[in-house]
Structure formats: structure tokens, C-alpha cells
mmCIF file of C-alpha atoms in Angstrom:
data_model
loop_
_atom_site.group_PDB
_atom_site.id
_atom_site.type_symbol
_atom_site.label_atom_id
_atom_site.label_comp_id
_atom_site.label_asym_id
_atom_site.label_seq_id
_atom_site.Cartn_x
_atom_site.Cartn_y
_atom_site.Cartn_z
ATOM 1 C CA UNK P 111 -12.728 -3.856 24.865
ATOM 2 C CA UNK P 112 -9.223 -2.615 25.641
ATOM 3 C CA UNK P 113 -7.452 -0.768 22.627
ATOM 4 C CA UNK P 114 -4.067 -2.762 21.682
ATOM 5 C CA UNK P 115 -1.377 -1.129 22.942
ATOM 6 C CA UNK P 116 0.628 -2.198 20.438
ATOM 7 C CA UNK P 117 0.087 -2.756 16.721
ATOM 8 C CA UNK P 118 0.278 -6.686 15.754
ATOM 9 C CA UNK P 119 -0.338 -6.082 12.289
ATOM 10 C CA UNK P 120 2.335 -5.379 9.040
ATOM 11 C CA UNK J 74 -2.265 -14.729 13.015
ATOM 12 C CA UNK J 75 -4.902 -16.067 10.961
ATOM 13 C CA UNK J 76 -4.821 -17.330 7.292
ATOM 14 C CA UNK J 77 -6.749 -14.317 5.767
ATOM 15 C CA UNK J 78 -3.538 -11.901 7.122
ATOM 16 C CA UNK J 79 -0.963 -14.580 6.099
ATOM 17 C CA UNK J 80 -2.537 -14.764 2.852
ATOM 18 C CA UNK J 81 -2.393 -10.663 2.814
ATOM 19 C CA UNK J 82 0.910 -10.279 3.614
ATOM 20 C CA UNK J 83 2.326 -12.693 1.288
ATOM 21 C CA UNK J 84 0.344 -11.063 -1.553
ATOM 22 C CA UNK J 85 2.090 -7.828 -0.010
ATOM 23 C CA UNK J 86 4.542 -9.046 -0.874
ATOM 24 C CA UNK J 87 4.314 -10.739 -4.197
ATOM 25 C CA UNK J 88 2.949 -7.141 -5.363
ATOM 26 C CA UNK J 89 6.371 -5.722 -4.199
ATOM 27 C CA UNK J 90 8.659 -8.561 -5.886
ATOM 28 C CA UNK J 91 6.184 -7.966 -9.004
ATOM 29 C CA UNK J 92 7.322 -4.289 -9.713
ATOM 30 C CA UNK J 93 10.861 -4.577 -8.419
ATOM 31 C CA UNK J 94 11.292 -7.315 -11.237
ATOM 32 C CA UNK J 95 9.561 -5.817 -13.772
ATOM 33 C CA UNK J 96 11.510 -2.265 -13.268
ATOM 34 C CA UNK J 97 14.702 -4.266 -13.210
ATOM 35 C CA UNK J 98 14.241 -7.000 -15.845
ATOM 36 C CA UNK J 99 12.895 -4.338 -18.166
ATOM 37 C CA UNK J 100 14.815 -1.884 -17.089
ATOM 38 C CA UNK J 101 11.921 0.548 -17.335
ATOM 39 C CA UNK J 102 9.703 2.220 -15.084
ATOM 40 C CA UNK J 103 7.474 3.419 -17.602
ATOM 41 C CA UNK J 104 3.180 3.507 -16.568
ATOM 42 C CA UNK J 105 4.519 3.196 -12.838
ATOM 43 C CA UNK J 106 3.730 6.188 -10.912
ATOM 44 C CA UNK J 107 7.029 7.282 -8.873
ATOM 45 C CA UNK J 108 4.655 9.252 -6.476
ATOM 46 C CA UNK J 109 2.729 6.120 -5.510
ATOM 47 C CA UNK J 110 5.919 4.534 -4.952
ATOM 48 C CA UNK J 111 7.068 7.915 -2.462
ATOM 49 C CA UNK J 112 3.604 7.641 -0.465
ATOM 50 C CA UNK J 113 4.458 3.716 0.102
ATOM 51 C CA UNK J 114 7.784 4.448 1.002
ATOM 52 C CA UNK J 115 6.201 7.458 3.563
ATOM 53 C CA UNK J 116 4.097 4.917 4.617
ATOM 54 C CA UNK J 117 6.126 2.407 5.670
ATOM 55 C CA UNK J 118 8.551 4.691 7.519
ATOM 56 C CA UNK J 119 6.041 6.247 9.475
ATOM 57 C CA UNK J 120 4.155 3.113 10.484
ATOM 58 C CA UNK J 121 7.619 1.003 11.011
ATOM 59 C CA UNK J 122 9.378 3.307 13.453
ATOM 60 C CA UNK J 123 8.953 1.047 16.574
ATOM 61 C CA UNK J 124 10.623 -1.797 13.835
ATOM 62 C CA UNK J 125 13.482 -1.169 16.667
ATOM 63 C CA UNK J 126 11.809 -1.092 19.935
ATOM 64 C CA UNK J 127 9.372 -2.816 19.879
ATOM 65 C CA UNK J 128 9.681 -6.598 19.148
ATOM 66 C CA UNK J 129 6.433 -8.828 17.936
ATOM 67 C CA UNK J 130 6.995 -11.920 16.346
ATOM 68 C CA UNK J 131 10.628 -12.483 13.437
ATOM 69 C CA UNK J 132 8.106 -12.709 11.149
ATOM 70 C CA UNK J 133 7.135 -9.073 11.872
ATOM 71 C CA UNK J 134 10.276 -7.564 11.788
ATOM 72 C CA UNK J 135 11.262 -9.207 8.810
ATOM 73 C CA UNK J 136 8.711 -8.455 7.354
ATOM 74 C CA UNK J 137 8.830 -4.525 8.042
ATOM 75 C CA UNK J 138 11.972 -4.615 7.111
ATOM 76 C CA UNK J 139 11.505 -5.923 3.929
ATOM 77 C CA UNK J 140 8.506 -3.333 3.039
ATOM 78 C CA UNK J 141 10.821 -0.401 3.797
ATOM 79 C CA UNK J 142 14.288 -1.736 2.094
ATOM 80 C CA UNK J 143 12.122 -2.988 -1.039
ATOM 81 C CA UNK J 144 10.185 0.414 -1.270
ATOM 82 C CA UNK J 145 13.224 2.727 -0.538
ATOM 83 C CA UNK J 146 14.902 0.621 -3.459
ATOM 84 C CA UNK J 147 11.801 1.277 -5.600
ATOM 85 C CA UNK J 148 12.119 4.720 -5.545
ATOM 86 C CA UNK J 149 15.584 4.632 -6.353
ATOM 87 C CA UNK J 150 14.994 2.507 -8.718
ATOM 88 C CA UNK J 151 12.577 5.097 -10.737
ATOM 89 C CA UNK J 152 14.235 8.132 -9.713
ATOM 90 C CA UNK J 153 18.061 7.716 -9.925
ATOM 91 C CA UNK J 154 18.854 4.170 -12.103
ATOM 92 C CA UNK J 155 15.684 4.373 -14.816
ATOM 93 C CA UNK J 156 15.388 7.924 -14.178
ATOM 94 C CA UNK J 157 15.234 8.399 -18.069
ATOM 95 C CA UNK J 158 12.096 6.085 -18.547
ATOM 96 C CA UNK J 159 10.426 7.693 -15.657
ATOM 97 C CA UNK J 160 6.830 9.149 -17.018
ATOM 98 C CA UNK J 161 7.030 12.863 -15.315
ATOM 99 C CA UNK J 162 4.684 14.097 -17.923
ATOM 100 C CA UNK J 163 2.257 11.529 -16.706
ATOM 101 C CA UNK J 164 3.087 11.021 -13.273
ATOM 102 C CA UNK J 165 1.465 14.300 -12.211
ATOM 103 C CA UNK J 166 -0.677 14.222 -9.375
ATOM 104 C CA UNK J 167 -0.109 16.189 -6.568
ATOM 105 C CA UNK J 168 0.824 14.092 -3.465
ATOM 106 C CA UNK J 169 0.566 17.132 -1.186
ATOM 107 C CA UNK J 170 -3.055 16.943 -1.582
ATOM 108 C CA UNK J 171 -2.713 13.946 -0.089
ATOM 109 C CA UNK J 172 -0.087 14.166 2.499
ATOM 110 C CA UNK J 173 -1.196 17.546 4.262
ATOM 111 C CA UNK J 174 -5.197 16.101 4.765
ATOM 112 C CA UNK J 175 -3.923 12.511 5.821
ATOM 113 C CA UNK J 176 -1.548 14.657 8.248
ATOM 114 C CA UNK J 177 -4.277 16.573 9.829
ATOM 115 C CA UNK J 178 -6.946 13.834 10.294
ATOM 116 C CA UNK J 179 -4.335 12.052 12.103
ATOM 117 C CA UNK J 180 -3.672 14.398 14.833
ATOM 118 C CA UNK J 181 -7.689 14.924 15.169
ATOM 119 C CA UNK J 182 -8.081 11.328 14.964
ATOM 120 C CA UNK J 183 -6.113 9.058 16.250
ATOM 121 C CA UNK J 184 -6.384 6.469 19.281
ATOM 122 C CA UNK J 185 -3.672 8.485 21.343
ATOM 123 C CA UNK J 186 -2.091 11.626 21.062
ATOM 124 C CA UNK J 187 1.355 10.158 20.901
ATOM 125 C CA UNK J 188 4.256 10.974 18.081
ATOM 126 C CA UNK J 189 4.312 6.894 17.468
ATOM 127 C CA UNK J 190 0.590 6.798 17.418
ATOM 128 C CA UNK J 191 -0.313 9.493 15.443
ATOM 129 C CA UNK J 192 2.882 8.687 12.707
ATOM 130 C CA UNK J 193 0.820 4.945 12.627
ATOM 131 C CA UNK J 194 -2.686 6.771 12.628
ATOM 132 C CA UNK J 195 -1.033 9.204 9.493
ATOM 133 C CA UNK J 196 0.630 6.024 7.749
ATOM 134 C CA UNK J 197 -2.680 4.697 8.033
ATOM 135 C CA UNK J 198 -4.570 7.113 6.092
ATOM 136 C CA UNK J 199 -2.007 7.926 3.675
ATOM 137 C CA UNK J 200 -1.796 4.176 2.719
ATOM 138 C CA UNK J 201 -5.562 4.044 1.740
ATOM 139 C CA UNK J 202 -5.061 6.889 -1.003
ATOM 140 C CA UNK J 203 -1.350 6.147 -1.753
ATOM 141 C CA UNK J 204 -2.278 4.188 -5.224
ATOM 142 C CA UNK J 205 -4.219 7.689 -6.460
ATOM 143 C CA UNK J 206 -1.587 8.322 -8.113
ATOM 144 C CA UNK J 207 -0.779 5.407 -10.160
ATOM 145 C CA UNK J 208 -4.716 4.761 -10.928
ATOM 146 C CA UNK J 209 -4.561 8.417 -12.214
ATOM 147 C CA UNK J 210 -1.484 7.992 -14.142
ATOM 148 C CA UNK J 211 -3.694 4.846 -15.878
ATOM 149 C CA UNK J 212 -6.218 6.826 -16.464
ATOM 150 C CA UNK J 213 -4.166 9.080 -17.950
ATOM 151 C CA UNK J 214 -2.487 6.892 -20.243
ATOM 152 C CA UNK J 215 -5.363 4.975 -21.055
ATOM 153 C CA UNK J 216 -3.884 1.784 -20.358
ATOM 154 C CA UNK J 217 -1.595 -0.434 -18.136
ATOM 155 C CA UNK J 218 1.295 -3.147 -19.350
ATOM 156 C CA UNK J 219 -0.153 -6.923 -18.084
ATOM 157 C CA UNK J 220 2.726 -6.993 -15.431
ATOM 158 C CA UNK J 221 1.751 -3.796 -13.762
ATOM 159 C CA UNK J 222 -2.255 -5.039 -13.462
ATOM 160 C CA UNK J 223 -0.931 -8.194 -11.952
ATOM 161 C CA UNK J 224 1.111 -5.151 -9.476
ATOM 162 C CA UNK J 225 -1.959 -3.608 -8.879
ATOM 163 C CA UNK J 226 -4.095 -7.183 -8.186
ATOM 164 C CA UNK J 227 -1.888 -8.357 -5.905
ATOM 165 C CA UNK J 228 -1.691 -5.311 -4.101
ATOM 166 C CA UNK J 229 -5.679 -4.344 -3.948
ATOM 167 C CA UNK J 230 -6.141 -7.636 -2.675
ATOM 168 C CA UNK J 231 -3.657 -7.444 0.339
ATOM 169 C CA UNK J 232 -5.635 -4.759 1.855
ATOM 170 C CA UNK J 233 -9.084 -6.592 0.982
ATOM 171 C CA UNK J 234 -8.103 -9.903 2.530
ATOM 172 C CA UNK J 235 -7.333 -7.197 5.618
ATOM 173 C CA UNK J 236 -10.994 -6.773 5.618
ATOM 174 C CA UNK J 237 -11.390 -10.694 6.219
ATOM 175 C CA UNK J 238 -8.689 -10.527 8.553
ATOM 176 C CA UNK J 239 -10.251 -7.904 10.655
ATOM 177 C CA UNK J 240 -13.951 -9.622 10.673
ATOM 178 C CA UNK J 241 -11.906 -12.786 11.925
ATOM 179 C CA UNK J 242 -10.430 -11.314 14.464
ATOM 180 C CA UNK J 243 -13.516 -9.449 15.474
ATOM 181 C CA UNK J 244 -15.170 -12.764 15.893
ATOM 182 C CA UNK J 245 -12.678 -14.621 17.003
ATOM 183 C CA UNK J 246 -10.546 -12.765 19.149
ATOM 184 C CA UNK J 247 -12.980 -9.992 20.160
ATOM 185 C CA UNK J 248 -10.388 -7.393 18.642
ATOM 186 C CA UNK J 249 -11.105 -4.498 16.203
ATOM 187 C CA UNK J 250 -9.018 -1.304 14.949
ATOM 188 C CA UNK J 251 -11.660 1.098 14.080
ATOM 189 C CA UNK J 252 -9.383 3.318 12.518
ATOM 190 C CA UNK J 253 -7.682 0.935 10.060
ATOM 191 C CA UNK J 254 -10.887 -1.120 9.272
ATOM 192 C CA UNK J 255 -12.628 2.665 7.780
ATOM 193 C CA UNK J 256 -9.230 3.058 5.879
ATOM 194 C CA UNK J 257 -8.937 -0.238 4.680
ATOM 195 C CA UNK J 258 -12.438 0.155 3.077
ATOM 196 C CA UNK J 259 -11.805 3.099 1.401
ATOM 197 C CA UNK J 260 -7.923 1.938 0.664
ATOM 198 C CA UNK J 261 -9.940 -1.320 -0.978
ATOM 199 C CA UNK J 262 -12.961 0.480 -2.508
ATOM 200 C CA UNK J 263 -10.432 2.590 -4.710
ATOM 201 C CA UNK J 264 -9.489 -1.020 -6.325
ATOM 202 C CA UNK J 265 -13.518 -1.613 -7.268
ATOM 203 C CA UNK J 266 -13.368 -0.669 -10.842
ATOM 204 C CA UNK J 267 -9.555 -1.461 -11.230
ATOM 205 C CA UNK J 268 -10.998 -4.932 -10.099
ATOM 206 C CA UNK J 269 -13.490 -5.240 -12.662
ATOM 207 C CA UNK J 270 -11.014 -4.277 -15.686
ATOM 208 C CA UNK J 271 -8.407 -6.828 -14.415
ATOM 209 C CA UNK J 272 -11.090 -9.924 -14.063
ATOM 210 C CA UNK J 273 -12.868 -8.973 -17.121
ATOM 211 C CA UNK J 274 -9.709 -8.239 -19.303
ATOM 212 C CA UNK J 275 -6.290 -9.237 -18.241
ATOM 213 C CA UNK J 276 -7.824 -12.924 -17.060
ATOM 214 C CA UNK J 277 -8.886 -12.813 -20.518
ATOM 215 C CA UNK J 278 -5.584 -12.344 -21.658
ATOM 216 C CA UNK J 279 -6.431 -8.810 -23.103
ATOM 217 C CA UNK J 280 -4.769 -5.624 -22.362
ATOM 218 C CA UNK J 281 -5.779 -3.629 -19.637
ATOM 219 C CA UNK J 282 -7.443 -0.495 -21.521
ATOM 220 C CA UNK J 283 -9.330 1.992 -19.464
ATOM 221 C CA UNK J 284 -12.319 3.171 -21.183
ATOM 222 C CA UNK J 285 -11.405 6.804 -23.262
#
């Protein structure tokens, strides 16, 4: 599964 | 989002309105631990930096921006304006021991060998041992005032409803962060017995004593 590139999370 | 991280935040947040107003209504920092407060502030800095470039949802950035203005005026709080009912004798353990490890693992372990990553990968770890401090200082004192358990609560139970959170979204949404699922465990795990005093005493209505 692709790592998120960016970080949704607080 | 999902209600488990909504939920999460919020209680985030009601931790960090709980101290704020209890330093400033009582004027008194006293069985706070001013270190704990300087690893949350590290934390946030480090794991905010992109609060400027890169743009996920108002909510988000508010929210970032809350963490770090309300935990930069923590620490002021203790350290300048109640700086005489700050507990140095008590407040004594050494945050290096924490930063310098956290540091390290997150340039061996991180998800990419990038300055933004590896600050997120470090605020990461640190978070998960930042409250040391203020569990040792109530260790050390023996006991905690009812307003600073309900502190503590709130916050242990941001970081477990990020357990939920993360199970959701691994279900739902396929999506996992291996890195901040291990920390949250241990971040949460470090609340176990903290856990226990609060629903066994302070629901109760008694003080919070720690065991001599």
C-alpha cells in the first residue's frame, strides 16, 4: 500500500 | 476524518484549555512539570513545520496552530509569569535522556530520509515519552491536584482514541502509519496505571494519591 506522502493527521 | 480522530483531537484540545486555565485562574503552576510542557512544545514545532506549505483541510491548520501558540504560551506561562510557583525541586527529570534517543531513532527510522520527515518521525517519538516527566514529578510528589488528573485524562485519551482511529482507517481506508501506531502504544501504555488511579479515585471524587 503506498506510504502517504503527506501527513493527514494533527 | 472519522469520529474516533475528531473525538481525539477535541480531547487534545480540552487537555490544553484544561492546564492553560488552571495555570491562569490559579495563577500557579505548581505539580505541572515545565519539562513536559518543553517536550510538547518541541513536539509540535517539529511535527508542524509544513503548517505553511503544505495545506490539508482549515481544520488542520487551525488546529496546528492552536497546539503550537497554546503550548509556546504554556511554557511561558510556567517559566516567565508563575515562574515563582514553578516546582524546580520537583520538576527534575532529565529531558535530554529523552531528546538525544528520540533524535537518533528517527534518523535510523523513519519512512524517508528527509529533514521534514525525519523532524515528523522525531516529533513522533518524543511525543510518546513527553508526559515522563510530569508522571515522574507525581510520583514524586505523591499526589496530583483534581484539575491536573482531569489534564492528564483528557490527554492519555487523545492518543488512545488514535489507536481507534488508526484500526478505522486500517479497515476502512486500507491506510496505516507503522511508525506512529508503535508510538502511540507506548505514548498510551505510559497512561495504564495513571488510568487506573483516575477511574478508581478522582471519579470517586477522591484525591489522586499515588501509592508511597
Amino acid at each position: 500500500h503506498p506510504e502517504p506522502d503527506t501527513h493527514d493527521e494533527l | 476524518m472519522n469520529i474516533f480522530r475528531l473525538v481525539g483531537d477535541l480531547s487534545h484540545l480540552l487537555a490544553i484549555i484544561i492546564l492553560l486555565l488552571k495555570i491562569w485562574k490559579t495563577r500557579s503552576c505548581a505539580g505541572i512539570s515545565g519539562k513536559s510542557q518543553i517536550l510538547f512544545a518541541v513536539v509540535y514545532t517539529t511535527r508542524y513545520l509544513d503548517l505553511l506549505t503544505t495545506y490539508v483541510s482549515a481544520y488542520n491548520t487551525v488546529m496546528k496552530f492552536v497546539f503550537i501558540v497554546a503550548s509556546y504560551a504554556t511554557v511561558y506561562l510556567m517559566y516567565v509569569k508563575f515562574r515563582a510557583t514553578y516546582d524546580h525541586n520537583h520538576d527534575t527529570f532529565r529531558i535530554e535522556f529523552l531528546l538525544v534517543p528520540c533524535f537518533i531513532l528517527s534518523l535510523l527510522i523513519n519512512h524517508e530520509f528527509t529533514v521534514l520527515e525525519v523532524m515528523w518521525t522525531f516529533s513522533i517519538y518524543l511525543e510518546s515519552v513527553a508526559i515522563l516527566p510530569q508522571l515522574f514529578l507525581v510520583s514524586k510528589t505523591g499526589e496530583a491536584e483534581s484539575i491536573t488528573s482531569h489534564y492528564l485524562f483528557a490527554l492519555g485519551s487523545y492518543r488512545a482514541l488514535y489507536l481507534l482511529n488508526w484500526v478505522y482507517r486500517y479497515m476502512a481506508e486500507d491506510h496505516y502509519e507503522l511508525i506512529a501506531i508503535v508510538s502511540g502504544v507506548v505514548q498510551t501504555v505510559l497512561y495504564c496505571d495513571f488510568f487506573y488511579l483516575y477511574i478508581t479515585k478522582v471519579l470517586k471524587g477522591k484525591k489522586l494519591q499515588l501509592p508511597a
